[in-house]
Amino acid sequence: QLRIDYFPELDEVLINPVINCQYKFGRNLWFKASYGHYAQALRTVRDADLDVSNVLEKVWYLADDSTQSILTSRQLSIGALYTYKGLLIDLDLYWKTSNGLIFLNPYDITSSGISEGEARNLGLDFMIKQKFGRYQTWMSYAYGRIENSIEDLGDQTFLSSNNRPHQFRWVHNLYAGPLEFSLGWIYKSGTPFTEALGISQFEENGETIYELEYGPINTQRLASYHRLDLSVWYKFKDRKSRFRGLLGVSIQNLYNRDNPWRTFFFLDDSDNDEIPEIASEERFFLGFKPNVSLSLRFP
């Protein structure tokens, strides 16, 4: 497959080949591989400073010929797939590079707070799935390492804020007539963050200004994220009128785990001596969360 992208605003043409291949070895084993070039002019960044909850706000940017370049990436993956009597095993190794990424820089490296850079991603995805009659279970494990570099920082590389190297999921499904029971446990490594280590001060218009000084980017990590989810679904219908319905009850984070979302650092003069100290605040994802849903379909 060959894709040709033309960006009229930039008067630029990019040729992006994509190759996918599979080879069946025996009756139950497949080998697979893919390689591709990709490009896009529109992308988003997530800015926590615009946020009023623990859902990050998206800021959209469009490439132009002066400040923002086209986002390009190269991706390579190889893997294998095995199936046998209700058993499925899937393994993928992947490598990805992205150029033209934009960062909302919290350290004011540039006057606009926006910098361009690149990312390198290396990892693997593994899944095993087994079915026993009305019971089905599957588990997946993902390992990844994402490193970023920003032009304004020279050759320095650092872990991406999305770098959570270990992610594990174990899900159980049981089907009993119109009822479906699901139980799933999720684990993720903690999110990296940059720690405030000191305070600097300078004079401006006769006033003393204090600012936070940060340590190396994303060398600290929050506590691990994990939760247990439970759900029960009931399907009902009327054959004559073709009326159908779905009633569900679910509980997210069954054991009410306090999963940290982000740590914020700020200056606080808690002792009222006009000299601020470093203070921090940790915010969390939602804890125990019950849900009830009803879906009705009429012919």
PDB file of C-alpha atoms in Angstrom:
ATOM      1  CA  GLN A   1       0.000   0.000   0.000  1.00  0.00           C
ATOM      2  CA  LEU A   2       1.300   3.438  -0.953  1.00  0.00           C
ATOM      3  CA  ARG A   3      -0.253   6.603   0.397  1.00  0.00           C
ATOM      4  CA  ILE A   4       0.505  10.070  -0.949  1.00  0.00           C
ATOM      5  CA  ASP A   5      -0.419  13.003   1.292  1.00  0.00           C
ATOM      6  CA  TYR A   6      -0.584  16.555  -0.006  1.00  0.00           C
ATOM      7  CA  PHE A   7      -0.805  19.490   2.413  1.00  0.00           C
ATOM      8  CA  PRO A   8      -1.919  22.558   0.435  1.00  0.00           C
ATOM      9  CA  GLU A   9      -1.295  25.039   3.247  1.00  0.00           C
ATOM     10  CA  LEU A  10       2.345  23.947   3.338  1.00  0.00           C
ATOM     11  CA  ASP A  11       2.602  23.075  -0.364  1.00  0.00           C
ATOM     12  CA  GLU A  12       4.251  19.811   0.656  1.00  0.00           C
ATOM     13  CA  VAL A  13       3.869  16.245  -0.639  1.00  0.00           C
ATOM     14  CA  LEU A  14       4.788  13.220   1.486  1.00  0.00           C
ATOM     15  CA  ILE A  15       4.979   9.640   0.217  1.00  0.00           C
ATOM     16  CA  ASN A  16       4.074   7.118   2.930  1.00  0.00           C
ATOM     17  CA  PRO A  17       4.450   3.387   2.196  1.00  0.00           C
ATOM     18  CA  VAL A  18       2.649   0.812   4.368  1.00  0.00           C
ATOM     19  CA  ILE A  19       3.536  -2.900   4.249  1.00  0.00           C
ATOM     20  CA  ASN A  20       1.610  -5.702   5.996  1.00  0.00           C
ATOM     21  CA  CYS A  21       2.374  -9.400   5.691  1.00  0.00           C
ATOM     22  CA  GLN A  22       1.320 -12.691   7.299  1.00  0.00           C
ATOM     23  CA  TYR A  23       2.692 -16.207   6.997  1.00  0.00           C
ATOM     24  CA  LYS A  24       0.843 -19.306   8.236  1.00  0.00           C
ATOM     25  CA  PHE A  25       3.080 -21.997   9.705  1.00  0.00           C
ATOM     26  CA  GLY A  26       1.219 -25.252  10.174  1.00  0.00           C
ATOM     27  CA  ARG A  27      -2.476 -25.292  11.099  1.00  0.00           C
ATOM     28  CA  ASN A  28      -2.536 -22.994  14.125  1.00  0.00           C
ATOM     29  CA  LEU A  29       0.417 -20.598  13.987  1.00  0.00           C
ATOM     30  CA  TRP A  30       0.738 -17.289  12.117  1.00  0.00           C
ATOM     31  CA  PHE A  31       3.710 -14.952  11.873  1.00  0.00           C
ATOM     32  CA  LYS A  32       2.969 -11.299  11.114  1.00  0.00           C
ATOM     33  CA  ALA A  33       4.901  -8.124  10.428  1.00  0.00           C
ATOM     34  CA  SER A  34       4.148  -4.565   9.372  1.00  0.00           C
ATOM     35  CA  TYR A  35       6.054  -1.391   8.563  1.00  0.00           C
ATOM     36  CA  GLY A  36       4.701   2.020   7.677  1.00  0.00           C
ATOM     37  CA  HIS A  37       5.273   5.751   7.352  1.00  0.00           C
ATOM     38  CA  TYR A  38       2.494   8.084   8.530  1.00  0.00           C
ATOM     39  CA  ALA A  39       1.898  11.833   8.482  1.00  0.00           C
ATOM     40  CA  GLN A  40      -0.748  14.261   9.701  1.00  0.00           C
ATOM     41  CA  ALA A  41      -1.096  18.010  10.035  1.00  0.00           C
ATOM     42  CA  LEU A  42      -3.670  18.136  12.840  1.00  0.00           C
ATOM     43  CA  ARG A  43      -2.828  16.896  16.319  1.00  0.00           C
ATOM     44  CA  THR A  44      -3.623  17.487  19.960  1.00  0.00           C
ATOM     45  CA  VAL A  45      -1.759  18.053  23.173  1.00  0.00           C
ATOM     46  CA  ARG A  46      -3.172  17.580  26.641  1.00  0.00           C
ATOM     47  CA  ASP A  47      -2.874  20.465  29.071  1.00  0.00           C
ATOM     48  CA  ALA A  48      -3.556  19.800  32.755  1.00  0.00           C
ATOM     49  CA  ASP A  49      -3.453  23.524  33.545  1.00  0.00           C
ATOM     50  CA  LEU A  50      -6.736  24.000  31.646  1.00  0.00           C
ATOM     51  CA  ASP A  51      -8.385  21.225  33.583  1.00  0.00           C
ATOM     52  CA  VAL A  52     -11.075  21.383  36.267  1.00  0.00           C
ATOM     53  CA  SER A  53     -11.225  17.633  36.958  1.00  0.00           C
ATOM     54  CA  ASN A  54      -8.931  14.649  36.406  1.00  0.00           C
ATOM     55  CA  VAL A  55      -9.754  14.517  32.678  1.00  0.00           C
ATOM     56  CA  LEU A  56      -7.110  16.370  30.710  1.00  0.00           C
ATOM     57  CA  GLU A  57      -8.238  19.029  28.257  1.00  0.00           C
ATOM     58  CA  LYS A  58      -7.267  18.691  24.581  1.00  0.00           C
ATOM     59  CA  VAL A  59      -5.707  21.584  22.684  1.00  0.00           C
ATOM     60  CA  TRP A  60      -5.751  21.305  18.883  1.00  0.00           C
ATOM     61  CA  TYR A  61      -2.892  22.477  16.657  1.00  0.00           C
ATOM     62  CA  LEU A  62      -2.642  22.664  12.871  1.00  0.00           C
ATOM     63  CA  ALA A  63       0.711  22.539  11.117  1.00  0.00           C
ATOM     64  CA  ASP A  64       1.771  25.699   9.292  1.00  0.00           C
ATOM     65  CA  ASP A  65       4.852  26.882   7.456  1.00  0.00           C
ATOM     66  CA  SER A  66       6.228  29.017  10.277  1.00  0.00           C
ATOM     67  CA  THR A  67       5.880  27.480  13.739  1.00  0.00           C
ATOM     68  CA  GLN A  68       4.393  23.961  13.629  1.00  0.00           C
ATOM     69  CA  SER A  69       5.699  21.241  11.330  1.00  0.00           C
ATOM     70  CA  ILE A  70       3.893  18.125  10.107  1.00  0.00           C
ATOM     71  CA  LEU A  71       3.760  15.222  12.534  1.00  0.00           C
ATOM     72  CA  THR A  72       5.454  12.181  10.972  1.00  0.00           C
ATOM     73  CA  SER A  73       6.108   8.711  12.320  1.00  0.00           C
ATOM     74  CA  ARG A  74       7.654   5.388  11.363  1.00  0.00           C
ATOM     75  CA  GLN A  75       6.340   2.157  12.854  1.00  0.00           C
ATOM     76  CA  LEU A  76       7.631  -1.416  12.748  1.00  0.00           C
ATOM     77  CA  SER A  77       6.017  -4.429  14.403  1.00  0.00           C
ATOM     78  CA  ILE A  78       6.592  -8.182  14.304  1.00  0.00           C
ATOM     79  CA  GLY A  79       4.642 -10.865  16.084  1.00  0.00           C
ATOM     80  CA  ALA A  80       2.989 -14.257  16.196  1.00  0.00           C
ATOM     81  CA  LEU A  81      -0.538 -15.592  16.713  1.00  0.00           C
ATOM     82  CA  TYR A  82      -1.427 -19.102  17.917  1.00  0.00           C
ATOM     83  CA  THR A  83      -4.923 -20.640  18.205  1.00  0.00           C
ATOM     84  CA  TYR A  84      -6.024 -24.089  19.371  1.00  0.00           C
ATOM     85  CA  LYS A  85      -9.425 -25.289  20.685  1.00  0.00           C
ATOM     86  CA  GLY A  86     -10.558 -22.068  22.326  1.00  0.00           C
ATOM     87  CA  LEU A  87      -7.018 -20.963  23.203  1.00  0.00           C
ATOM     88  CA  LEU A  88      -5.556 -17.826  21.631  1.00  0.00           C
ATOM     89  CA  ILE A  89      -2.034 -16.468  22.230  1.00  0.00           C
ATOM     90  CA  ASP A  90      -0.976 -13.198  20.617  1.00  0.00           C
ATOM     91  CA  LEU A  91       2.468 -11.564  20.833  1.00  0.00           C
ATOM     92  CA  ASP A  92       3.639  -8.326  19.201  1.00  0.00           C
ATOM     93  CA  LEU A  93       6.951  -6.476  19.389  1.00  0.00           C
ATOM     94  CA  TYR A  94       6.956  -2.903  18.127  1.00  0.00           C
ATOM     95  CA  TRP A  95       9.192   0.094  17.509  1.00  0.00           C
ATOM     96  CA  LYS A  96       7.979   3.594  16.705  1.00  0.00           C
ATOM     97  CA  THR A  97       9.512   7.015  16.183  1.00  0.00           C
ATOM     98  CA  SER A  98       7.586  10.289  15.907  1.00  0.00           C
ATOM     99  CA  ASN A  99       8.894  13.668  14.777  1.00  0.00           C
ATOM    100  CA  GLY A 100       7.177  17.036  15.025  1.00  0.00           C
ATOM    101  CA  LEU A 101       5.528  16.406  18.388  1.00  0.00           C
ATOM    102  CA  ILE A 102       4.499  19.531  20.272  1.00  0.00           C
ATOM    103  CA  PHE A 103       4.781  20.004  24.005  1.00  0.00           C
ATOM    104  CA  LEU A 104       3.119  22.510  26.292  1.00  0.00           C
ATOM    105  CA  ASN A 105       6.218  23.233  28.302  1.00  0.00           C
ATOM    106  CA  PRO A 106       5.592  23.759  32.035  1.00  0.00           C
ATOM    107  CA  TYR A 107       9.151  25.036  32.579  1.00  0.00           C
ATOM    108  CA  ASP A 108       8.902  28.108  30.306  1.00  0.00           C
ATOM    109  CA  ILE A 109      11.801  27.081  28.122  1.00  0.00           C
ATOM    110  CA  THR A 110      10.334  29.227  25.351  1.00  0.00           C
ATOM    111  CA  SER A 111       8.360  32.407  25.639  1.00  0.00           C
ATOM    112  CA  SER A 112       5.209  30.770  24.250  1.00  0.00           C
ATOM    113  CA  GLY A 113       5.574  27.648  26.407  1.00  0.00           C
ATOM    114  CA  ILE A 114       5.322  25.499  23.235  1.00  0.00           C
ATOM    115  CA  SER A 115       8.220  23.400  21.952  1.00  0.00           C
ATOM    116  CA  GLU A 116       8.692  20.784  19.242  1.00  0.00           C
ATOM    117  CA  GLY A 117      10.388  17.456  19.717  1.00  0.00           C
ATOM    118  CA  GLU A 118      10.402  13.758  18.963  1.00  0.00           C
ATOM    119  CA  ALA A 119       9.538  10.484  20.668  1.00  0.00           C
ATOM    120  CA  ARG A 120      10.884   6.949  20.524  1.00  0.00           C
ATOM    121  CA  ASN A 121       8.687   4.063  21.607  1.00  0.00           C
ATOM    122  CA  LEU A 122       9.789   0.450  22.112  1.00  0.00           C
ATOM    123  CA  GLY A 123       7.679  -2.290  23.613  1.00  0.00           C
ATOM    124  CA  LEU A 124       5.713  -5.515  23.438  1.00  0.00           C
ATOM    125  CA  ASP A 125       2.076  -6.614  23.809  1.00  0.00           C
ATOM    126  CA  PHE A 126       1.135 -10.097  24.966  1.00  0.00           C
ATOM    127  CA  MET A 127      -2.349 -11.593  25.331  1.00  0.00           C
ATOM    128  CA  ILE A 128      -3.624 -15.060  26.195  1.00  0.00           C
ATOM    129  CA  LYS A 129      -7.308 -15.963  25.957  1.00  0.00           C
ATOM    130  CA  GLN A 130      -9.098 -19.190  26.840  1.00  0.00           C
ATOM    131  CA  LYS A 131     -12.740 -20.222  26.554  1.00  0.00           C
ATOM    132  CA  PHE A 132     -14.377 -23.042  28.541  1.00  0.00           C
ATOM    133  CA  GLY A 133     -18.004 -23.362  27.521  1.00  0.00           C
ATOM    134  CA  ARG A 134     -19.875 -20.378  28.967  1.00  0.00           C
ATOM    135  CA  TYR A 135     -16.797 -19.113  30.813  1.00  0.00           C
ATOM    136  CA  GLN A 136     -14.115 -17.038  29.148  1.00  0.00           C
ATOM    137  CA  THR A 137     -10.982 -15.477  30.598  1.00  0.00           C
ATOM    138  CA  TRP A 138      -8.167 -13.456  29.102  1.00  0.00           C
ATOM    139  CA  MET A 139      -5.136 -11.643  30.382  1.00  0.00           C
ATOM    140  CA  SER A 140      -2.818  -9.173  28.720  1.00  0.00           C
ATOM    141  CA  TYR A 141       0.550  -7.684  29.553  1.00  0.00           C
ATOM    142  CA  ALA A 142       2.169  -4.705  27.877  1.00  0.00           C
ATOM    143  CA  TYR A 143       5.675  -3.379  28.314  1.00  0.00           C
ATOM    144  CA  GLY A 144       6.739  -0.096  26.796  1.00  0.00           C
ATOM    145  CA  ARG A 145       9.384   2.578  27.082  1.00  0.00           C
ATOM    146  CA  ILE A 146       8.671   6.025  25.633  1.00  0.00           C
ATOM    147  CA  GLU A 147      11.472   8.592  25.526  1.00  0.00           C
ATOM    148  CA  ASN A 148      11.042  12.202  24.442  1.00  0.00           C
ATOM    149  CA  SER A 149      13.455  14.891  23.411  1.00  0.00           C
ATOM    150  CA  ILE A 150      12.701  18.596  22.975  1.00  0.00           C
ATOM    151  CA  GLU A 151      14.606  20.880  20.608  1.00  0.00           C
ATOM    152  CA  ASP A 152      14.992  23.593  23.250  1.00  0.00           C
ATOM    153  CA  LEU A 153      16.728  21.112  25.567  1.00  0.00           C
ATOM    154  CA  GLY A 154      19.353  20.090  23.039  1.00  0.00           C
ATOM    155  CA  ASP A 155      20.267  16.410  23.105  1.00  0.00           C
ATOM    156  CA  GLN A 156      18.698  15.689  26.471  1.00  0.00           C
ATOM    157  CA  THR A 157      16.201  12.810  26.500  1.00  0.00           C
ATOM    158  CA  PHE A 158      13.703  11.998  29.225  1.00  0.00           C
ATOM    159  CA  LEU A 159      10.821   9.652  29.898  1.00  0.00           C
ATOM    160  CA  SER A 160       7.455  10.635  28.475  1.00  0.00           C
ATOM    161  CA  SER A 161       4.675  11.465  30.906  1.00  0.00           C
ATOM    162  CA  ASN A 162       2.808   8.560  29.243  1.00  0.00           C
ATOM    163  CA  ASN A 163       5.590   6.110  30.031  1.00  0.00           C
ATOM    164  CA  ARG A 164       4.020   3.490  32.307  1.00  0.00           C
ATOM    165  CA  PRO A 165       6.258   0.525  31.482  1.00  0.00           C
ATOM    166  CA  HIS A 166       4.167  -2.283  32.985  1.00  0.00           C
ATOM    167  CA  GLN A 167       0.456  -2.708  32.311  1.00  0.00           C
ATOM    168  CA  PHE A 168      -1.487  -5.841  33.171  1.00  0.00           C
ATOM    169  CA  ARG A 169      -5.165  -6.759  32.791  1.00  0.00           C
ATOM    170  CA  TRP A 170      -7.045  -9.936  33.784  1.00  0.00           C
ATOM    171  CA  VAL A 171     -10.705 -10.276  32.776  1.00  0.00           C
ATOM    172  CA  HIS A 172     -13.305 -12.990  33.447  1.00  0.00           C
ATOM    173  CA  ASN A 173     -16.666 -13.353  31.668  1.00  0.00           C
ATOM    174  CA  LEU A 174     -19.425 -15.828  32.538  1.00  0.00           C
ATOM    175  CA  TYR A 175     -22.562 -16.217  30.410  1.00  0.00           C
ATOM    176  CA  ALA A 176     -25.633 -17.712  32.117  1.00  0.00           C
ATOM    177  CA  GLY A 177     -28.677 -17.411  29.871  1.00  0.00           C
ATOM    178  CA  PRO A 178     -29.696 -13.745  29.698  1.00  0.00           C
ATOM    179  CA  LEU A 179     -27.109 -12.793  32.353  1.00  0.00           C
ATOM    180  CA  GLU A 180     -23.476 -11.859  31.789  1.00  0.00           C
ATOM    181  CA  PHE A 181     -21.055 -11.513  34.713  1.00  0.00           C
ATOM    182  CA  SER A 182     -17.725  -9.739  34.292  1.00  0.00           C
ATOM    183  CA  LEU A 183     -14.815  -9.262  36.662  1.00  0.00           C
ATOM    184  CA  GLY A 184     -11.625  -7.462  35.701  1.00  0.00           C
ATOM    185  CA  TRP A 185      -8.437  -6.346  37.453  1.00  0.00           C
ATOM    186  CA  ILE A 186      -6.169  -3.647  36.014  1.00  0.00           C
ATOM    187  CA  TYR A 187      -2.612  -2.740  37.029  1.00  0.00           C
ATOM    188  CA  LYS A 188      -0.388   0.045  35.652  1.00  0.00           C
ATOM    189  CA  SER A 189       2.962   1.458  36.659  1.00  0.00           C
ATOM    190  CA  GLY A 190       2.767   4.898  38.202  1.00  0.00           C
ATOM    191  CA  THR A 191       2.974   8.030  36.051  1.00  0.00           C
ATOM    192  CA  PRO A 192       6.369   9.817  35.874  1.00  0.00           C
ATOM    193  CA  PHE A 193       6.577  13.350  37.210  1.00  0.00           C
ATOM    194  CA  THR A 194       9.104  16.128  37.740  1.00  0.00           C
ATOM    195  CA  GLU A 195       9.821  17.092  41.323  1.00  0.00           C
ATOM    196  CA  ALA A 196      10.287  20.661  42.559  1.00  0.00           C
ATOM    197  CA  LEU A 197      13.596  20.733  44.475  1.00  0.00           C
ATOM    198  CA  GLY A 198      14.189  24.369  45.316  1.00  0.00           C
ATOM    199  CA  ILE A 199      13.173  28.015  45.133  1.00  0.00           C
ATOM    200  CA  SER A 200      14.911  30.817  43.261  1.00  0.00           C
ATOM    201  CA  GLN A 201      14.366  34.530  43.777  1.00  0.00           C
ATOM    202  CA  PHE A 202      15.072  37.753  41.878  1.00  0.00           C
ATOM    203  CA  GLU A 203      14.181  41.410  42.058  1.00  0.00           C
ATOM    204  CA  GLU A 204      11.722  42.987  39.632  1.00  0.00           C
ATOM    205  CA  ASN A 205      10.537  46.604  39.952  1.00  0.00           C
ATOM    206  CA  GLY A 206      11.644  46.657  43.569  1.00  0.00           C
ATOM    207  CA  GLU A 207       9.714  43.472  44.399  1.00  0.00           C
ATOM    208  CA  THR A 208      11.144  40.078  45.292  1.00  0.00           C
ATOM    209  CA  ILE A 209       9.848  37.347  42.978  1.00  0.00           C
ATOM    210  CA  TYR A 210      10.032  33.663  43.971  1.00  0.00           C
ATOM    211  CA  GLU A 211       9.941  30.784  41.491  1.00  0.00           C
ATOM    212  CA  LEU A 212      10.096  27.011  41.773  1.00  0.00           C
ATOM    213  CA  GLU A 213      13.205  25.191  40.551  1.00  0.00           C
ATOM    214  CA  TYR A 214      12.601  21.711  39.168  1.00  0.00           C
ATOM    215  CA  GLY A 215      14.849  18.679  39.090  1.00  0.00           C
ATOM    216  CA  PRO A 216      15.487  16.397  36.081  1.00  0.00           C
ATOM    217  CA  ILE A 217      12.385  15.862  33.972  1.00  0.00           C
ATOM    218  CA  ASN A 218      10.199  12.847  34.857  1.00  0.00           C
ATOM    219  CA  THR A 219      12.716  11.063  37.069  1.00  0.00           C
ATOM    220  CA  GLN A 220      10.162  10.477  39.843  1.00  0.00           C
ATOM    221  CA  ARG A 221       7.121   8.212  39.629  1.00  0.00           C
ATOM    222  CA  LEU A 222       3.730   8.147  41.323  1.00  0.00           C
ATOM    223  CA  ALA A 223       2.460   5.063  43.116  1.00  0.00           C
ATOM    224  CA  SER A 224       1.133   2.227  40.964  1.00  0.00           C
ATOM    225  CA  TYR A 225      -2.422   2.286  39.629  1.00  0.00           C
ATOM    226  CA  HIS A 226      -4.712  -0.703  40.117  1.00  0.00           C
ATOM    227  CA  ARG A 227      -8.413  -1.381  40.527  1.00  0.00           C
ATOM    228  CA  LEU A 228     -11.004  -4.185  40.416  1.00  0.00           C
ATOM    229  CA  ASP A 229     -14.186  -3.774  38.354  1.00  0.00           C
ATOM    230  CA  LEU A 230     -17.375  -5.843  38.545  1.00  0.00           C
ATOM    231  CA  SER A 231     -20.435  -5.783  36.280  1.00  0.00           C
ATOM    232  CA  VAL A 232     -23.650  -7.738  35.701  1.00  0.00           C
ATOM    233  CA  TRP A 233     -25.698  -7.386  32.495  1.00  0.00           C
ATOM    234  CA  TYR A 234     -29.214  -8.667  31.854  1.00  0.00           C
ATOM    235  CA  LYS A 235     -30.616  -8.950  28.320  1.00  0.00           C
ATOM    236  CA  PHE A 236     -34.365  -9.094  27.813  1.00  0.00           C
ATOM    237  CA  LYS A 237     -36.589  -9.058  24.739  1.00  0.00           C
ATOM    238  CA  ASP A 238     -40.087  -9.612  23.436  1.00  0.00           C
ATOM    239  CA  ARG A 239     -40.174 -11.878  20.385  1.00  0.00           C
ATOM    240  CA  LYS A 240     -43.518 -10.646  19.120  1.00  0.00           C
ATOM    241  CA  SER A 241     -42.758  -6.941  19.114  1.00  0.00           C
ATOM    242  CA  ARG A 242     -38.985  -7.325  18.605  1.00  0.00           C
ATOM    243  CA  PHE A 243     -38.496  -5.071  21.607  1.00  0.00           C
ATOM    244  CA  ARG A 244     -35.060  -5.467  23.206  1.00  0.00           C
ATOM    245  CA  GLY A 245     -33.434  -4.134  26.335  1.00  0.00           C
ATOM    246  CA  LEU A 246     -30.185  -4.261  28.259  1.00  0.00           C
ATOM    247  CA  LEU A 247     -29.908  -3.544  31.981  1.00  0.00           C
ATOM    248  CA  GLY A 248     -26.505  -3.265  33.585  1.00  0.00           C
ATOM    249  CA  VAL A 249     -25.117  -2.729  37.066  1.00  0.00           C
ATOM    250  CA  SER A 250     -21.402  -2.165  37.485  1.00  0.00           C
ATOM    251  CA  ILE A 251     -18.932  -1.107  40.156  1.00  0.00           C
ATOM    252  CA  GLN A 252     -15.635   0.479  39.209  1.00  0.00           C
ATOM    253  CA  ASN A 253     -12.764   0.340  41.706  1.00  0.00           C
ATOM    254  CA  LEU A 254     -14.502  -2.212  43.916  1.00  0.00           C
ATOM    255  CA  TYR A 255     -11.996  -1.978  46.808  1.00  0.00           C
ATOM    256  CA  ASN A 256     -11.893   1.848  46.646  1.00  0.00           C
ATOM    257  CA  ARG A 257      -8.198   2.208  45.832  1.00  0.00           C
ATOM    258  CA  ASP A 258      -6.792   5.770  46.019  1.00  0.00           C
ATOM    259  CA  ASN A 259      -5.066   5.886  42.624  1.00  0.00           C
ATOM    260  CA  PRO A 260      -2.892   8.997  42.245  1.00  0.00           C
ATOM    261  CA  TRP A 261      -3.445  11.003  39.082  1.00  0.00           C
ATOM    262  CA  ARG A 262      -0.947  13.863  39.356  1.00  0.00           C
ATOM    263  CA  THR A 263       1.197  15.770  41.840  1.00  0.00           C
ATOM    264  CA  PHE A 264       1.182  19.576  41.739  1.00  0.00           C
ATOM    265  CA  PHE A 265       3.901  21.766  43.269  1.00  0.00           C
ATOM    266  CA  PHE A 266       3.356  25.368  44.283  1.00  0.00           C
ATOM    267  CA  LEU A 267       4.676  28.080  46.615  1.00  0.00           C
ATOM    268  CA  ASP A 268       2.960  28.556  49.955  1.00  0.00           C
ATOM    269  CA  ASP A 269       3.784  30.920  52.799  1.00  0.00           C
ATOM    270  CA  SER A 270       2.286  28.732  55.502  1.00  0.00           C
ATOM    271  CA  ASP A 271       4.159  30.405  58.392  1.00  0.00           C
ATOM    272  CA  ASN A 272       3.365  33.972  57.205  1.00  0.00           C
ATOM    273  CA  ASP A 273       6.990  35.121  57.207  1.00  0.00           C
ATOM    274  CA  GLU A 274       6.735  36.449  53.613  1.00  0.00           C
ATOM    275  CA  ILE A 275       9.161  33.755  52.459  1.00  0.00           C
ATOM    276  CA  PRO A 276       7.331  30.960  50.601  1.00  0.00           C
ATOM    277  CA  GLU A 277       8.073  27.266  50.954  1.00  0.00           C
ATOM    278  CA  ILE A 278       7.581  24.390  48.530  1.00  0.00           C
ATOM    279  CA  ALA A 279       4.175  22.770  48.910  1.00  0.00           C
ATOM    280  CA  SER A 280       2.609  19.916  46.967  1.00  0.00           C
ATOM    281  CA  GLU A 281      -0.855  18.539  46.328  1.00  0.00           C
ATOM    282  CA  GLU A 282      -1.693  15.073  45.056  1.00  0.00           C
ATOM    283  CA  ARG A 283      -4.902  14.518  43.108  1.00  0.00           C
ATOM    284  CA  PHE A 284      -6.581  11.158  42.626  1.00  0.00           C
ATOM    285  CA  PHE A 285      -8.790   9.330  40.178  1.00  0.00           C
ATOM    286  CA  LEU A 286     -12.320   8.405  41.209  1.00  0.00           C
ATOM    287  CA  GLY A 287     -12.626   5.763  43.929  1.00  0.00           C
ATOM    288  CA  PHE A 288     -15.551   3.395  44.462  1.00  0.00           C
ATOM    289  CA  LYS A 289     -17.964   4.185  41.624  1.00  0.00           C
ATOM    290  CA  PRO A 290     -21.288   2.335  41.111  1.00  0.00           C
ATOM    291  CA  ASN A 291     -23.133   2.682  37.790  1.00  0.00           C
ATOM    292  CA  VAL A 292     -26.558   1.647  36.526  1.00  0.00           C
ATOM    293  CA  SER A 293     -27.441   1.753  32.832  1.00  0.00           C
ATOM    294  CA  LEU A 294     -30.528   0.873  30.806  1.00  0.00           C
ATOM    295  CA  SER A 295     -30.684   0.572  27.036  1.00  0.00           C
ATOM    296  CA  LEU A 296     -33.953   0.067  25.145  1.00  0.00           C
ATOM    297  CA  ARG A 297     -34.347  -0.703  21.456  1.00  0.00           C
ATOM    298  CA  PHE A 298     -37.655  -0.527  19.630  1.00  0.00           C
ATOM    299  CA  PRO A 299     -38.305  -1.969  16.141  1.00  0.00           C
TER     300      PRO A 299
END
